[in-house]
Coordinates of C-alpha atoms in Angstrom, one line a residue:
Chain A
X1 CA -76.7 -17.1 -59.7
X2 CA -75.5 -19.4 -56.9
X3 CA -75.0 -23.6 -57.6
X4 CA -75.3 -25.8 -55.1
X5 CA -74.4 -29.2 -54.8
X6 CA -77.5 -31.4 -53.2
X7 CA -76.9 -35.1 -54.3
X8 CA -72.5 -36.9 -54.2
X9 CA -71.4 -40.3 -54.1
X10 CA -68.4 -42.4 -54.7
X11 CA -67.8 -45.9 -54.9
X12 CA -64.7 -47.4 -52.5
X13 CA -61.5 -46.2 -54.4
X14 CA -59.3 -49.7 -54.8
X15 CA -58.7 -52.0 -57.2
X16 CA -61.5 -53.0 -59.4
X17 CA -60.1 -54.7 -62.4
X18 CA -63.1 -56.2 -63.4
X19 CA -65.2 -53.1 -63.8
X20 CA -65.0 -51.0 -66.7
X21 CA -65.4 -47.1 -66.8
X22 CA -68.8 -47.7 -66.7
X23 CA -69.1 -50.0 -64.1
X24 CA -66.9 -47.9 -61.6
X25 CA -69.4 -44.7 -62.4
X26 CA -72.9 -45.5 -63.1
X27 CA -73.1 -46.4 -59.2
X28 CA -72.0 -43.3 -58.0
X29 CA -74.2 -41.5 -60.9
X30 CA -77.1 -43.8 -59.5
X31 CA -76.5 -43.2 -55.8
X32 CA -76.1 -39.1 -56.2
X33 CA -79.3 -38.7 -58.1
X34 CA -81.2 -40.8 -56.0
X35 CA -79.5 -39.1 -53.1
X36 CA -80.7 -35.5 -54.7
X37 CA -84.1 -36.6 -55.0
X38 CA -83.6 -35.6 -58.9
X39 CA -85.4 -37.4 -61.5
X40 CA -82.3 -38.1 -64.3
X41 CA -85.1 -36.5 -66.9
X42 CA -84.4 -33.0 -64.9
X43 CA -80.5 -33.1 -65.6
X44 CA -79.6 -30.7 -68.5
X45 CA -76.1 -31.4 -68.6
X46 CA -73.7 -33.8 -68.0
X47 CA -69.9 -33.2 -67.8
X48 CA -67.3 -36.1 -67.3
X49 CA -63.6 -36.2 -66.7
X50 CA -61.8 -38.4 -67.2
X51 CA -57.6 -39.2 -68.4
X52 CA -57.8 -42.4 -69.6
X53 CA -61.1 -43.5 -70.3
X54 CA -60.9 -43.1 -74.6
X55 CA -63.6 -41.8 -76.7
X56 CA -66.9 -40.4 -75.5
X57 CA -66.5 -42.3 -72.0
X58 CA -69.2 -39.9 -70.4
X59 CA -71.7 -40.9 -73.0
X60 CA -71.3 -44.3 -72.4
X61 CA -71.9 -43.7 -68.5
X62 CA -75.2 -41.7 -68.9
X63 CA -76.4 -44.1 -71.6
X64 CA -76.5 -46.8 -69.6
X65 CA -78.3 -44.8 -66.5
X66 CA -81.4 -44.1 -69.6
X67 CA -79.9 -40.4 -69.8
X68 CA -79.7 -39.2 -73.1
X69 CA -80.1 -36.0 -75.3
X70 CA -78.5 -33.8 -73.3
X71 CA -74.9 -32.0 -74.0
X72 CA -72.4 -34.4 -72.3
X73 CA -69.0 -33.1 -72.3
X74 CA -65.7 -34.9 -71.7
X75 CA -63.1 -33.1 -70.2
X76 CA -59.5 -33.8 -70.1
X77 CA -57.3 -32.5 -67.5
X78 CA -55.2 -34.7 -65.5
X79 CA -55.4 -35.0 -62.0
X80 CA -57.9 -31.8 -62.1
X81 CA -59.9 -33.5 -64.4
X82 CA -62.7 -34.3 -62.0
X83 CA -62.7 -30.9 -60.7
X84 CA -62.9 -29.8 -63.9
X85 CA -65.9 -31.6 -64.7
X86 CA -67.4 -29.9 -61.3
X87 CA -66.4 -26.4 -62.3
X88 CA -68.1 -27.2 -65.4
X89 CA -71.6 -28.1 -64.1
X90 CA -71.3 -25.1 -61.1
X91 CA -71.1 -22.7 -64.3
X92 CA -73.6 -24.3 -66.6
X93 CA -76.0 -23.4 -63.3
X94 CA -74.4 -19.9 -62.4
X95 CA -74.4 -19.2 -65.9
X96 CA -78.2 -20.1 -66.3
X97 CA -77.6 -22.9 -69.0
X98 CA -78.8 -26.1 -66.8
X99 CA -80.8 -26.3 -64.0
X100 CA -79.5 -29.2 -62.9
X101 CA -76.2 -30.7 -64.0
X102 CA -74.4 -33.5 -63.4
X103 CA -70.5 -34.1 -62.6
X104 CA -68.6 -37.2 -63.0
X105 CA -65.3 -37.8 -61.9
X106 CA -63.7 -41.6 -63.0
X107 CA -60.7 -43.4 -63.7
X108 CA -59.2 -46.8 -63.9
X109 CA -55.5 -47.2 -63.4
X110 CA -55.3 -50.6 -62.9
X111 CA -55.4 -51.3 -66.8
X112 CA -51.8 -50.4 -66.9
X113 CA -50.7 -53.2 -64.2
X114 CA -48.9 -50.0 -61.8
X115 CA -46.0 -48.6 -61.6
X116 CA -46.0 -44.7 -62.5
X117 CA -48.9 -42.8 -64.4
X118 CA -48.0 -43.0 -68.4
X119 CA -47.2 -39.7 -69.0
X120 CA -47.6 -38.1 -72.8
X121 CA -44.2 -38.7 -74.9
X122 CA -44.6 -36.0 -77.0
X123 CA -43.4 -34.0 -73.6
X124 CA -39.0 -33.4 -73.6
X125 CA -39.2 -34.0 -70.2
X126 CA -41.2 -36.9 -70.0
X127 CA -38.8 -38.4 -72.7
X128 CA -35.3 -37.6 -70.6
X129 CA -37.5 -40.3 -67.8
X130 CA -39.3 -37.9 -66.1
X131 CA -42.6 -39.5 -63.8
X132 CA -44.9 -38.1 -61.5
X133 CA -42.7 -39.3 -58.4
X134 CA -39.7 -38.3 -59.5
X135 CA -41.1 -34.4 -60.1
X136 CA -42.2 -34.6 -56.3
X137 CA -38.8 -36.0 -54.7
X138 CA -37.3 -33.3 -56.3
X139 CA -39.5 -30.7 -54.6
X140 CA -39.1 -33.2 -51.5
X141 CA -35.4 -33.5 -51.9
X142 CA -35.3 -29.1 -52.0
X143 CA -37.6 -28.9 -49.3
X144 CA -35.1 -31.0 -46.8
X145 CA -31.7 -28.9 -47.8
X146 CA -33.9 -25.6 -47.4
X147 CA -35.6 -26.3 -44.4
X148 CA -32.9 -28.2 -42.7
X149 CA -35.8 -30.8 -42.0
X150 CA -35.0 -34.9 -42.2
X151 CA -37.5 -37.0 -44.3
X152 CA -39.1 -38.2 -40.6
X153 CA -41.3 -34.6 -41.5
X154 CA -42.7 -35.9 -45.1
X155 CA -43.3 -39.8 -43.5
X156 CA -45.6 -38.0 -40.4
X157 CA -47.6 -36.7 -43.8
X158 CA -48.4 -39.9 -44.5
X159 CA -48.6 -41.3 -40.5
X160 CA -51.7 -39.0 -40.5
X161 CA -52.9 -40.0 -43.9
X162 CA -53.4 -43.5 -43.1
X163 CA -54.8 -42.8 -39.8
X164 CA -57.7 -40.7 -41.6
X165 CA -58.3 -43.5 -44.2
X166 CA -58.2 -45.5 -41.5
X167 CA -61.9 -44.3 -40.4
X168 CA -62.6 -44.0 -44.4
X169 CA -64.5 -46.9 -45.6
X170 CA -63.8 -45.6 -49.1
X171 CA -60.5 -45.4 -48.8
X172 CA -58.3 -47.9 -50.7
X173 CA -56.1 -47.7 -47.4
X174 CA -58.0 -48.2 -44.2
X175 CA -54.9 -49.8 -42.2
X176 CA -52.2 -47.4 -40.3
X177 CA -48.8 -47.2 -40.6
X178 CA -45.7 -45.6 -38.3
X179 CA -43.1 -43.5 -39.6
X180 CA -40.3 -46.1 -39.3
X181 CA -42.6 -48.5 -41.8
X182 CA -43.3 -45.6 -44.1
X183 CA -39.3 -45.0 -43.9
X184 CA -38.5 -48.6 -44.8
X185 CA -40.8 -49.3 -47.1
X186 CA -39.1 -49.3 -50.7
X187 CA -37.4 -46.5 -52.2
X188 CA -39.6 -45.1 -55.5
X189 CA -37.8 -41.7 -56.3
X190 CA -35.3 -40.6 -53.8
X191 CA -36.0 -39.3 -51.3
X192 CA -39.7 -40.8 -51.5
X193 CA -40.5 -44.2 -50.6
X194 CA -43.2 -46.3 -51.3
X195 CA -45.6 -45.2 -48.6
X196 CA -45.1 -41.3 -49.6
X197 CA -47.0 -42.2 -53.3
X198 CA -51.0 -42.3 -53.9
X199 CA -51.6 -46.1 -54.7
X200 CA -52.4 -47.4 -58.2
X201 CA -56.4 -47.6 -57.9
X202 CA -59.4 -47.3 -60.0
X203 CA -62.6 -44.9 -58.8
X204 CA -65.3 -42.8 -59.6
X205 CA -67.4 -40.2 -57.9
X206 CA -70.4 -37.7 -59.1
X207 CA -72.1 -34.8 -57.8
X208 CA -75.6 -33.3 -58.8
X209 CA -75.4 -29.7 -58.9
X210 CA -78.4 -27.4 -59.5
X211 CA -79.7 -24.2 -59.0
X212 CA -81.3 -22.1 -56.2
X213 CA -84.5 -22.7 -57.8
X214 CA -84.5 -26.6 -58.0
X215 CA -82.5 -26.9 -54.8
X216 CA -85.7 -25.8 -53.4
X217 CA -87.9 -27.9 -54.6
X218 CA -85.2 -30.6 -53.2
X219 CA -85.3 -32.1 -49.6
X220 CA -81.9 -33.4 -49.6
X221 CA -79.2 -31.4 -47.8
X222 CA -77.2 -29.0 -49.8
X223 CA -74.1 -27.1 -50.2
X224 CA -74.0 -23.4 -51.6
X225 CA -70.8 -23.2 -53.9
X226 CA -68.5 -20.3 -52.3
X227 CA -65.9 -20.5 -55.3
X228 CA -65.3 -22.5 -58.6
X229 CA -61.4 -21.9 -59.9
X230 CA -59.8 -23.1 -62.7
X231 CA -56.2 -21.8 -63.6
X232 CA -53.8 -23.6 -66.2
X233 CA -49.7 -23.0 -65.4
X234 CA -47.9 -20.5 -66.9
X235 CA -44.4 -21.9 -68.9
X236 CA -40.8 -20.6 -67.9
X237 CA -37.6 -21.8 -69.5
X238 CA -35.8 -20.5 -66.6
X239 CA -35.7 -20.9 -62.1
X240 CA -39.0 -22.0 -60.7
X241 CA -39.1 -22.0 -56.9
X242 CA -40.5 -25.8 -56.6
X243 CA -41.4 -24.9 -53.1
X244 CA -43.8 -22.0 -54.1
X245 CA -46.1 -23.9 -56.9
X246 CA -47.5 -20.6 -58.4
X247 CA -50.3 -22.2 -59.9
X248 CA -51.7 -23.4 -56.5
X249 CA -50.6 -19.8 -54.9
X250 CA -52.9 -17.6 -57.7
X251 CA -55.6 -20.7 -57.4
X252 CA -56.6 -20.0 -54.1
X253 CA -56.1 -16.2 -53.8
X254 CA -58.6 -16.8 -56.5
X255 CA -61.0 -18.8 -54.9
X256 CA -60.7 -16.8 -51.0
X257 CA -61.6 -13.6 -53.3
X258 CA -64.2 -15.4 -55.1
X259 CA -65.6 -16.4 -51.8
X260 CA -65.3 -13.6 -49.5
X261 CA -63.5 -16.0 -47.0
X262 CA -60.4 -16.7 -45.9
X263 CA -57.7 -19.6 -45.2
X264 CA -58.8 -19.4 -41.3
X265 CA -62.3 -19.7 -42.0
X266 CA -62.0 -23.2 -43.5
X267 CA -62.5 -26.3 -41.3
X268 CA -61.6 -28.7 -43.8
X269 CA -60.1 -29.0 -46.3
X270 CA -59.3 -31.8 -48.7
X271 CA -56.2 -31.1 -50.7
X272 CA -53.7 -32.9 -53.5
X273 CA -51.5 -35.2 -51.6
X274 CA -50.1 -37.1 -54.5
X275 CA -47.1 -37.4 -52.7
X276 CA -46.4 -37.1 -49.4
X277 CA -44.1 -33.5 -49.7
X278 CA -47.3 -32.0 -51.9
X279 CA -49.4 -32.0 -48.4
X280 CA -46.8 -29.4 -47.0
X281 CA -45.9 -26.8 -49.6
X282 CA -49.4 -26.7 -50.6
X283 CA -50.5 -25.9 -46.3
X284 CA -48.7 -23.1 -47.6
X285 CA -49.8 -22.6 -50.9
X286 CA -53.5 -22.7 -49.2
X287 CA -52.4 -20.1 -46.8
X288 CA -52.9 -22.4 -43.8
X289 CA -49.9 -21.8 -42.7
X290 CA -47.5 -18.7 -43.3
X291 CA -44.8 -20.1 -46.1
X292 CA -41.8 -21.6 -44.4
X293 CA -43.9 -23.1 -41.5
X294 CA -45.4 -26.4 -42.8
X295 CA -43.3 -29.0 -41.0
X296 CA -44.3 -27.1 -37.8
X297 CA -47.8 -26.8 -38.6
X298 CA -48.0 -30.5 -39.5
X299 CA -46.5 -32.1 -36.6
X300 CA -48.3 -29.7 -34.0
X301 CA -51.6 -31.4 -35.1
X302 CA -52.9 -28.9 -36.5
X303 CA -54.5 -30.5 -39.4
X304 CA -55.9 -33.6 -37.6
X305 CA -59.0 -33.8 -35.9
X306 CA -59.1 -31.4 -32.7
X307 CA -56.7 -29.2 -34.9
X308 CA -57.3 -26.0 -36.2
X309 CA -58.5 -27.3 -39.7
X310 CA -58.7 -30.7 -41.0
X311 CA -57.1 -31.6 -43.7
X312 CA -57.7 -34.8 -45.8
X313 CA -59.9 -36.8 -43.3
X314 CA -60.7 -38.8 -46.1
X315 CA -56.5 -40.2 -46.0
X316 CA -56.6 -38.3 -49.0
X317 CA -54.9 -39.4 -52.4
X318 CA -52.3 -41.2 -50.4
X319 CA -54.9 -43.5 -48.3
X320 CA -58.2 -43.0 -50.0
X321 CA -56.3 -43.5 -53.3
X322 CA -56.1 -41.6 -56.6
X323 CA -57.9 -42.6 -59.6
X324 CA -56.3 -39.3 -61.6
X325 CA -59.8 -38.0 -63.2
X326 CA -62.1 -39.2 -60.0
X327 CA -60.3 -37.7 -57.5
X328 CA -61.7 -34.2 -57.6
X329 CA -65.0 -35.1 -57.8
X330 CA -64.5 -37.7 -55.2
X331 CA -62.9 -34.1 -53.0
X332 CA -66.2 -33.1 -53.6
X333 CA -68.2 -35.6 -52.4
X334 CA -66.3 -36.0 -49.4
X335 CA -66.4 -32.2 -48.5
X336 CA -70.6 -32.3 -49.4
X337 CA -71.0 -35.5 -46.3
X338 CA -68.9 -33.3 -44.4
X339 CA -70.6 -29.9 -45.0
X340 CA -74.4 -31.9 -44.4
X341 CA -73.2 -34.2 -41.5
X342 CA -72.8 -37.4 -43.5
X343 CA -69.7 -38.2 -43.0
X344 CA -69.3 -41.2 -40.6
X345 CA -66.7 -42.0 -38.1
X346 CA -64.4 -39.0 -39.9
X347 CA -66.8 -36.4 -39.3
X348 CA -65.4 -32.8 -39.0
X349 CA -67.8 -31.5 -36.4
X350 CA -70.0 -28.8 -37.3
X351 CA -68.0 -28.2 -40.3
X352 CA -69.3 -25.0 -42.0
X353 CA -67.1 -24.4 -45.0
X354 CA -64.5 -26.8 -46.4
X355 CA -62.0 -26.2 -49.7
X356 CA -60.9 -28.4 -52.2
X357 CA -57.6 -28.0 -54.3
X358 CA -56.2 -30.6 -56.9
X359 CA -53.4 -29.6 -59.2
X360 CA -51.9 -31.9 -62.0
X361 CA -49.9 -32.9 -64.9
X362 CA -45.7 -33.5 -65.6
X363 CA -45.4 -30.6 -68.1
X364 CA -42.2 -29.4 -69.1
X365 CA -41.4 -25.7 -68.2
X366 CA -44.8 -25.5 -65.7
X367 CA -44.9 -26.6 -62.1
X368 CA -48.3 -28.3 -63.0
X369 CA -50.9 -28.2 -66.1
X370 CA -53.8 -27.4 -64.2
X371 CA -55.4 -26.6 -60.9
X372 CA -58.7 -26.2 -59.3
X373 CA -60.1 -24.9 -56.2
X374 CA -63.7 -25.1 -54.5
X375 CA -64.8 -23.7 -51.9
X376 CA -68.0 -24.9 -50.3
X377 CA -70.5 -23.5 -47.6
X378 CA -73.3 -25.6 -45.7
X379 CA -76.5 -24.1 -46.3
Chain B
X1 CA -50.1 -10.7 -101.9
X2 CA -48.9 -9.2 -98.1
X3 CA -47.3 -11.9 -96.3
X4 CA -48.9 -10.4 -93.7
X5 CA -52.5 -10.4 -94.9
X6 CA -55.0 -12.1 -92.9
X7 CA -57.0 -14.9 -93.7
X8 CA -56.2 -18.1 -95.9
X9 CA -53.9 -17.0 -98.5
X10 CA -52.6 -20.1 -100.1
X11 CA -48.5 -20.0 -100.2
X12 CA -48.6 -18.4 -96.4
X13 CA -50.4 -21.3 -94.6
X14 CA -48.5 -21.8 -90.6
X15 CA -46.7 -24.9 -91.5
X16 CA -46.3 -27.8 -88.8
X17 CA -43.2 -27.7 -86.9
X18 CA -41.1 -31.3 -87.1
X19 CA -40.8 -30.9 -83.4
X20 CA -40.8 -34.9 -83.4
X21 CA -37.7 -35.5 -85.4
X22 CA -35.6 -33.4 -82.8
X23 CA -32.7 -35.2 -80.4
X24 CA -33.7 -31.7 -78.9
X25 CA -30.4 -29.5 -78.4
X26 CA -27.5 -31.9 -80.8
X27 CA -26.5 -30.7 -83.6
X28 CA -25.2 -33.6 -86.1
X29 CA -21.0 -33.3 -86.1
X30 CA -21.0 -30.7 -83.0
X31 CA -20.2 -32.1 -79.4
X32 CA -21.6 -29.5 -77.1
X33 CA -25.1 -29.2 -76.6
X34 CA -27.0 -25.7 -78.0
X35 CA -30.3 -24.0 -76.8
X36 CA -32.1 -21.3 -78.4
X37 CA -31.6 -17.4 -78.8
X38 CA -34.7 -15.6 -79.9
X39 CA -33.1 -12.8 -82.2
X40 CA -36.2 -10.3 -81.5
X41 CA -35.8 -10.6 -77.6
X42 CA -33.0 -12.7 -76.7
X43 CA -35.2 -15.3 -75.0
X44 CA -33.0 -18.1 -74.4
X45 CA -34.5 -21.8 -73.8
X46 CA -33.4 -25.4 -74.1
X47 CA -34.5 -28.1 -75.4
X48 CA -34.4 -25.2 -78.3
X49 CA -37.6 -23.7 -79.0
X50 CA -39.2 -22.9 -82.5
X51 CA -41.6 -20.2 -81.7
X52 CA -40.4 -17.9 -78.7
X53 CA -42.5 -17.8 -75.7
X54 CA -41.7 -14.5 -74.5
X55 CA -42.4 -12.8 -78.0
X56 CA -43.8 -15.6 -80.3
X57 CA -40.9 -14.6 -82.6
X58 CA -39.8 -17.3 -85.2
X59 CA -36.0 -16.0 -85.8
X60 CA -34.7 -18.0 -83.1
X61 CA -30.5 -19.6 -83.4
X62 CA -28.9 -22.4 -81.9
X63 CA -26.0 -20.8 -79.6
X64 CA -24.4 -22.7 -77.1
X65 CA -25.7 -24.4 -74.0
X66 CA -23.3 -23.2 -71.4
X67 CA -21.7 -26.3 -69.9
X68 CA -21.2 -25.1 -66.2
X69 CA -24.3 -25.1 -63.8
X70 CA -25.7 -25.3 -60.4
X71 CA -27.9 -28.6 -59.3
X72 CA -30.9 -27.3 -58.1
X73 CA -32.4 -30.8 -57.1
X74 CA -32.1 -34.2 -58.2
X75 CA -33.6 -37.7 -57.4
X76 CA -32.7 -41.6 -58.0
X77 CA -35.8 -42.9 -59.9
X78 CA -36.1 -46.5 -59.0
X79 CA -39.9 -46.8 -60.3
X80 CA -40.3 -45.7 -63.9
X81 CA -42.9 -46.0 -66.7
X82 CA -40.8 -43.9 -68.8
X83 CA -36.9 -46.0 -69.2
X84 CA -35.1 -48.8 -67.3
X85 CA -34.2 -48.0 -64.0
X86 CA -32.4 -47.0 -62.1
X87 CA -31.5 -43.7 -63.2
X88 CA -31.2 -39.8 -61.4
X89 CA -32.9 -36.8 -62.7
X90 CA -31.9 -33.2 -61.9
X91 CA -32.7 -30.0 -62.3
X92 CA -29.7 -27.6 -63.6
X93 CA -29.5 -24.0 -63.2
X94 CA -27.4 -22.3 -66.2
X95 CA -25.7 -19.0 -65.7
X96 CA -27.8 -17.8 -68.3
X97 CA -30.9 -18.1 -66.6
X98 CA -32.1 -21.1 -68.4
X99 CA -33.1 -24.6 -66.4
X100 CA -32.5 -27.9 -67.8
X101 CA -33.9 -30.9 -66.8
X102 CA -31.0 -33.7 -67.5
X103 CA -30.0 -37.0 -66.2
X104 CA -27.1 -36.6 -63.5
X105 CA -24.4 -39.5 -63.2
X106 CA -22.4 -39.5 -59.3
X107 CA -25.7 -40.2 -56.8
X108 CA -23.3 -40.6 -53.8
X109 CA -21.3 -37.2 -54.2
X110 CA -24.6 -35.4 -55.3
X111 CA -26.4 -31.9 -53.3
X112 CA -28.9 -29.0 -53.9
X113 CA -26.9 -26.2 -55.3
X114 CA -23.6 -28.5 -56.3
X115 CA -21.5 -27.2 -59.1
X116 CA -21.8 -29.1 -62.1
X117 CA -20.8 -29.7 -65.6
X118 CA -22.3 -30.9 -69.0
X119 CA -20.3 -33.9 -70.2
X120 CA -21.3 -34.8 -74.1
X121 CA -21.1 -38.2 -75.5
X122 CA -22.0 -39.5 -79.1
X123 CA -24.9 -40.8 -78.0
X124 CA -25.6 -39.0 -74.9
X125 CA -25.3 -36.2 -72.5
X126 CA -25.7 -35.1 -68.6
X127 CA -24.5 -33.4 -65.5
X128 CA -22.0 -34.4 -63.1
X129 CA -20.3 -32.6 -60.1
X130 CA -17.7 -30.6 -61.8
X131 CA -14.7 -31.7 -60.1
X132 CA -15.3 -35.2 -61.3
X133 CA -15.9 -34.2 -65.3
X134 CA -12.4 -32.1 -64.7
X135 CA -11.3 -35.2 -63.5
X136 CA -12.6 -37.4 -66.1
X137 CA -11.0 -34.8 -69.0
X138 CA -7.8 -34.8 -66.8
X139 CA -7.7 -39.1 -67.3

């Protein structure tokens, strides 16, 4: 049974420390069902991710938008989290439990005052000092001495970041920068600097998701749901290739088989730029560009508007910011405006079928916890 | 009763692992640093494992964590939730196949795929480039 998604919205990712979990999401909740057309009395599930948001945070969301006894799951994972919550509510519909179901996507970061994401203690790594950044500069720093590339490659990732959220009026970014400023600014984890890391920000986006059925009852605009993919990491003790993150590799072979397309069909795509080296090993991991050619395929332009396929026209986690369990659900929004036209001054033009890929978590022994791909078709 | 009988026999209840109380890989009075050795299939890991990931044996020994190794990658962290920067991590490739995640002292002199060595202290332990531990023993 097919899901589609006929009803997103987001609120401007940024720095909103005087909204609670709540107050970041029941907007976007509000704005995607009135956006559907869906009375909330037709949702018949509601799923929630979250990282940081403590006990029963999707419960207190729905109850204060008058939705109640319905199953309302929290989900938990990391930067995928969102995503998660999406994957969720496509296979309550493809599975025939909901009708309709609801996805929310929300976190605030700001309540920790910035600086890197609190990872769990309990981890070995994270108690030897390991962070987010400092994960990525060493995939940065091995992508340099293999490719024989200087870091002028990994600041044009963010150059065309910040020109995207520049057109983004939810992006937490909306100014650009050159590579010279994103070279000076100050150093975070070697060989990253400041400008190469996804702000501290707080967000929240949601998606109404139904079925065939109710879509067509619907007048809003949808978007058929090619692929839904899920995959946790698998643990080694022993060499890991940091260039050739496995768990975004098997991710989308996954979803292209799940879809019946392929990484040339896309026209945009909206992928996990954490960091500004994450944007080029996963072009490869994606299969947009054969493995070994990402610096190429970034500074041909490929993966700007009037390239071949392009990527992040929000800015991405970098410019349109990353509130951990929002941003895949805020992917999803921002590929739904683009599938149905609605996306502005950063329209992809006569996108047809876009892809959405976030992969997270500083796990000892795995290159990431989890990681989820979408694909998504105009109707 | 079987220790192998299903079900909730009392007396073979899985007990938690004190996983917590670990300074992972030191062993109180030794200097070097050990990993694990699964005795069923010789899976080796550090920080030292309890249950084997390869065969989810239990019979796993403390050997020793060679000392010699190849940098892999390695960054200054100058922004840290975690400790007081600044500080460099690394990734360490063992001859033994095994990876190790370890702070690495000498930023200047440091490269992918450097030669390094383990130096133990009381109350800590990391990489360096190998000529200057030798060096450092040599003093």
């Amino acid at each position: 049974m097919d899901a589609y998604l006929v009803g997103a919205a987001m609120i401007p990712m940024g720095k909103h420390p005087g909204s609670s979990y709540t107050g970041l999401a029941a907007p976007a909740v509000r704005r995607a069902l009135r956006d559907a057309g869906l009375e909330r009395s037709a949702l018949d599930a509601v799923f929630c991710g979250h990282s940081f948001g403590g006990m029963l945070t999707g419960q207190r969301i729905a109850k204060e938008l008058g939705i109640g006894h319905v199953p309302v799951t929290n989900v938990e994972n990391a930067c995928s989290g969102g995503a998660t919550a999406v994957r969720e509510a496509v296979r309550a519909v493809r599975d025939g439990h909901a009708d309709a179901a609801l996805a929310i996507g929300v976190d605030k970061l700001t309540q920790f005052g910035g600086g890197t994401l609190p990872l769990v203690q309990d981890d070995p790594e994270v108690r030897l000092g390991m962070v987010m950044p400092a994960l990525y500069a060493m995939r940065a720093r091995r992508y340099l001495h293999e490719r024989r590339v200087g870091p002028e490659v990994l600041a044009e990732v963010s150059v065309k970041a910040r020109r995207h959220g520049a057109r983004n009026p939810y992006a937490q970014f909306q100014s650009e920068v050159t590579a010279e400023q994103v070279l000076a600014s100050r150093p975070i984890a070697d060989p990253l600097t400041l400008f190469q890391c996804c702000p501290t920000g707080d967000g929240a986006a949601a998606v109404v998701v139904v079925s065939d059925a109710v879509r067509r009852q619907l007048a809003a605009p949808a978007v058929r749901v090619l692929a839904s993919v899920l995959h946790s990491g698998q643990v080694t003790d022993g060499f890991r290739d940091m260039l050739r993150p496995e768990i975004s590799f098997a991710s989308a072979r996954d979803a292209y088989a799940e879809a019946g397309v392929s990484a040339a069909d896309l026209d945009v795509v909206e992928l996990h730029d954490a960091f500004t080296i994450a944007e080029l090993v996963y072009y490869e991991a994606l299969g947009l560009c054969p493995e070994g050619a990402s610096a190429e395929y970034l500074t041909s332009g490929a993966t700007t508007h009037g390239g071949e396929v392009v990527v992040n026209p929000s800015g991405g986690l970098l410019a349109k910011g990353h509130p951990v369990g929002a941003s895949g659900a805020a992917q999803a929004v921002e590929l739904y405006w683009h599938l149905t036209g609605q996306a502005g001054a950063r329209q992809v033009p006569g996108a047809r079928l876009g892809l959405a890929h976030v992969t997270g978590g500083g796990i000892a022994g795995m290159d990431h916890g989890s990681c989820t791909v979408h694909i998504f078709e105009k109707v | 009763m079987s220790p192998h009988q299903h079900g909730a026999a009392a007396g073979d209840a899985p007990r938690p692992l004190a996983d917590l109380q670990d300074a992972p890989g030191r062993i109180p009075g030794e200097a070097g640093l050990s990993e694990s050795r699964c005795a069923d299939c010789g899976a080796r890991a550090f920080p030292p494992r309890r249950i084997c990931v390869a065969c989810l044996g239990t019979d796993l020994a403390a050997t020793p964590l060679p000392t010699a190794g190849t940098l892999y990658s390695f960054s200054t962290v100058h922004v840290s939730s975690a400790r007081e920067t600044p500080y460099v991590l690394g990734y360490v490739d063992l001859p033994d196949g095994v990876r190790v995640l370890t702070e690495v002292v000498g930023d200047g002199e440091l490269a992918c795929d450097l030669p390094v060595e383990l130096v133990t202290e009381p109350d800590r332990w990391y990489f360096t480039a190998a000529s200057t531990a030798r060096d450092t023993e040599d003093r």
